[in-house]
PDB file of C-alpha atoms in Angstrom:
ATOM      1  CA  MET O 505       3.263  18.743  65.049  1.00 82.00           C
ATOM      2  CA  ARG O 506       6.059  20.841  66.508  1.00 90.00           C
ATOM      3  CA  LYS O 507       6.136  24.503  65.514  1.00 95.00           C
ATOM      4  CA  LEU O 508       9.930  24.818  65.897  1.00 93.00           C
ATOM      5  CA  GLY O 509       9.691  28.576  66.472  1.00 94.00           C
ATOM      6  CA  ARG O 510       9.025  29.322  62.804  1.00 95.00           C
ATOM      7  CA  PRO O 511       6.124  30.736  60.794  1.00 97.00           C
ATOM      8  CA  SER O 512       4.200  27.995  59.004  1.00 96.00           C
ATOM      9  CA  GLY O 513       5.585  28.642  55.513  1.00 96.00           C
ATOM     10  CA  HIS O 514       9.179  28.753  56.731  1.00 97.00           C
ATOM     11  CA  ARG O 515       8.670  25.630  58.853  1.00 97.00           C
ATOM     12  CA  LYS O 516       7.166  23.616  55.991  1.00 97.00           C
ATOM     13  CA  MET O 517       9.947  24.589  53.596  1.00 97.00           C
ATOM     14  CA  MET O 518      12.653  23.920  56.198  1.00 97.00           C
ATOM     15  CA  LEU O 519      11.261  20.425  56.832  1.00 97.00           C
ATOM     16  CA  ARG O 520      10.966  19.697  53.104  1.00 97.00           C
ATOM     17  CA  ASN O 521      14.574  20.811  52.704  1.00 97.00           C
ATOM     18  CA  LEU O 522      15.752  18.642  55.603  1.00 97.00           C
ATOM     19  CA  VAL O 523      13.862  15.570  54.353  1.00 98.00           C
ATOM     20  CA  THR O 524      15.271  16.012  50.851  1.00 97.00           C
ATOM     21  CA  SER O 525      18.810  16.334  52.203  1.00 97.00           C
ATOM     22  CA  PHE O 526      18.307  13.371  54.520  1.00 97.00           C
ATOM     23  CA  LEU O 527      17.131  11.064  51.736  1.00 97.00           C
ATOM     24  CA  LYS O 528      19.837  12.357  49.400  1.00 96.00           C
ATOM     25  CA  HIS O 529      22.759  11.805  51.786  1.00 96.00           C
ATOM     26  CA  GLY O 530      21.434   9.061  54.065  1.00 95.00           C
ATOM     27  CA  LYS O 531      22.173  11.011  57.256  1.00 96.00           C
ATOM     28  CA  ILE O 532      22.077  14.557  58.611  1.00 97.00           C
ATOM     29  CA  ILE O 533      23.117  16.337  61.796  1.00 97.00           C
ATOM     30  CA  THR O 534      20.415  18.569  63.258  1.00 97.00           C
ATOM     31  CA  THR O 535      18.641  19.344  66.525  1.00 96.00           C
ATOM     32  CA  GLU O 536      16.572  16.699  68.283  1.00 96.00           C
ATOM     33  CA  ALA O 537      13.201  18.400  67.717  1.00 96.00           C
ATOM     34  CA  ARG O 538      13.852  18.873  63.997  1.00 97.00           C
ATOM     35  CA  ALA O 539      15.094  15.303  63.640  1.00 97.00           C
ATOM     36  CA  LYS O 540      11.902  13.927  65.176  1.00 97.00           C
ATOM     37  CA  GLU O 541       9.777  15.894  62.710  1.00 97.00           C
ATOM     38  CA  VAL O 542      11.973  14.947  59.756  1.00 97.00           C
ATOM     39  CA  ARG O 543      11.733  11.287  60.783  1.00 97.00           C
ATOM     40  CA  ARG O 544       7.915  11.438  60.621  1.00 97.00           C
ATOM     41  CA  ILE O 545       7.961  12.765  57.068  1.00 97.00           C
ATOM     42  CA  ALA O 546      10.866  10.645  55.801  1.00 97.00           C
ATOM     43  CA  GLU O 547       9.308   7.391  56.985  1.00 96.00           C
ATOM     44  CA  LYS O 548       6.069   8.298  55.186  1.00 97.00           C
ATOM     45  CA  MET O 549       8.047   8.985  51.991  1.00 97.00           C
ATOM     46  CA  ILE O 550       9.862   5.622  52.195  1.00 97.00           C
ATOM     47  CA  THR O 551       6.581   3.796  52.840  1.00 97.00           C
ATOM     48  CA  LEU O 552       5.039   5.505  49.802  1.00 96.00           C
ATOM     49  CA  ALA O 553       8.084   4.643  47.685  1.00 97.00           C
ATOM     50  CA  LYS O 554       7.709   0.974  48.621  1.00 96.00           C
ATOM     51  CA  ARG O 555       4.389   0.954  46.712  1.00 95.00           C
ATOM     52  CA  ASN O 556       6.342   1.855  43.560  1.00 93.00           C
ATOM     53  CA  ASP O 557       3.466   3.145  41.449  1.00 95.00           C
ATOM     54  CA  LEU O 558       2.842   6.408  39.616  1.00 97.00           C
ATOM     55  CA  ALA O 559       0.490   7.852  42.234  1.00 97.00           C
ATOM     56  CA  ALA O 560       3.050   7.252  44.987  1.00 97.00           C
ATOM     57  CA  ARG O 561       5.804   8.828  42.883  1.00 97.00           C
ATOM     58  CA  ARG O 562       3.678  11.934  42.334  1.00 97.00           C
ATOM     59  CA  LEU O 563       2.871  12.226  46.052  1.00 97.00           C
ATOM     60  CA  VAL O 564       6.573  11.989  46.911  1.00 97.00           C
ATOM     61  CA  LEU O 565       7.483  14.513  44.184  1.00 97.00           C
ATOM     62  CA  ALA O 566       4.982  16.948  45.712  1.00 96.00           C
ATOM     63  CA  GLU O 567       6.840  16.757  49.034  1.00 96.00           C
ATOM     64  CA  LEU O 568      10.528  16.511  48.076  1.00 96.00           C
ATOM     65  CA  LEU O 569      12.409  19.285  46.305  1.00 95.00           C
ATOM     66  CA  ASP O 570      14.768  17.301  44.065  1.00 94.00           C
ATOM     67  CA  GLU O 571      13.735  14.895  41.298  1.00 96.00           C
ATOM     68  CA  THR O 572      17.031  12.973  41.390  1.00 97.00           C
ATOM     69  CA  THR O 573      16.471  12.299  45.093  1.00 97.00           C
ATOM     70  CA  VAL O 574      13.000  10.927  44.292  1.00 97.00           C
ATOM     71  CA  LYS O 575      14.508   8.654  41.639  1.00 97.00           C
ATOM     72  CA  GLU O 576      17.141   7.432  44.101  1.00 96.00           C
ATOM     73  CA  LEU O 577      14.447   6.887  46.752  1.00 97.00           C
ATOM     74  CA  PHE O 578      12.386   4.675  44.449  1.00 97.00           C
ATOM     75  CA  GLU O 579      15.309   2.782  42.891  1.00 96.00           C
ATOM     76  CA  LYS O 580      17.762   2.316  45.790  1.00 96.00           C
ATOM     77  CA  ILE O 581      16.326   3.185  49.214  1.00 95.00           C
ATOM     78  CA  ALA O 582      12.802   1.728  49.089  1.00 96.00           C
ATOM     79  CA  PRO O 583      13.827  -1.745  47.812  1.00 95.00           C
ATOM     80  CA  ARG O 584      16.211  -2.086  50.789  1.00 95.00           C
ATOM     81  CA  TYR O 585      13.233  -1.798  53.174  1.00 96.00           C
ATOM     82  CA  GLN O 586      10.719  -3.871  51.208  1.00 94.00           C
ATOM     83  CA  ASP O 587      10.439  -6.514  53.948  1.00 94.00           C
ATOM     84  CA  ARG O 588      10.518  -4.027  56.853  1.00 93.00           C
ATOM     85  CA  ASN O 589       7.338  -2.532  58.345  1.00 94.00           C
ATOM     86  CA  GLY O 590       8.513   0.919  59.446  1.00 93.00           C
ATOM     87  CA  GLY O 591      11.427   1.974  61.621  1.00 95.00           C
ATOM     88  CA  TYR O 592      13.673   3.003  58.743  1.00 96.00           C
ATOM     89  CA  THR O 593      15.529   5.710  60.682  1.00 97.00           C
ATOM     90  CA  ARG O 594      17.701   5.991  63.764  1.00 97.00           C
ATOM     91  CA  ILE O 595      18.387   9.024  65.973  1.00 97.00           C
ATOM     92  CA  VAL O 596      21.750   9.089  67.792  1.00 98.00           C
ATOM     93  CA  LYS O 597      22.430  11.896  70.283  1.00 97.00           C
ATOM     94  CA  ILE O 598      25.857  13.520  69.876  1.00 96.00           C
ATOM     95  CA  GLY O 599      25.803  16.266  72.506  1.00 95.00           C
ATOM     96  CA  PRO O 600      24.967  19.948  72.831  1.00 96.00           C
ATOM     97  CA  ARG O 601      25.560  22.582  70.173  1.00 93.00           C
ATOM     98  CA  GLN O 602      28.276  25.039  71.179  1.00 92.00           C
ATOM     99  CA  GLY O 603      26.346  28.247  70.528  1.00 91.00           C
ATOM    100  CA  ASP O 604      23.104  27.646  72.415  1.00 94.00           C
ATOM    101  CA  SER O 605      23.495  24.192  74.020  1.00 94.00           C
ATOM    102  CA  SER O 606      20.580  22.707  72.087  1.00 95.00           C
ATOM    103  CA  LEU O 607      20.895  18.934  71.777  1.00 96.00           C
ATOM    104  CA  ARG O 608      22.319  17.819  68.420  1.00 97.00           C
ATOM    105  CA  VAL O 609      21.580  14.410  66.929  1.00 98.00           C
ATOM    106  CA  VAL O 610      22.529  12.355  63.891  1.00 98.00           C
ATOM    107  CA  LEU O 611      19.501  11.170  61.929  1.00 98.00           C
ATOM    108  CA  GLU O 612      20.442   8.221  59.713  1.00 97.00           C
ATOM    109  CA  LEU O 613      18.877   5.416  57.713  1.00 96.00           C
ATOM    110  CA  VAL O 614      19.015   2.018  59.452  1.00 92.00           C
TER     111      VAL O 614
END
């Protein structure tokens, strides 16, 4: 797991926030390192949502911050990937950030 230059509490909350936003909007623009970590978590959430049972819903609710996003994940996103075994996300590089030249990417659902 990447530390991303943050204390553990801040890092965990930042990743939960990014995953929630990603699943809510379908794509986000962030740095490459963050996108790779968000992808790990988001793919686990989609795989759990494909099970579509109460235990899976509770595990996803423990990770995501927004209940409406969890509902959307179980009702709209997971059924789209029912016949797919992983690889639900795509990372597209879009160039360096102007302030510090860190590589920005678009993380999106396939």
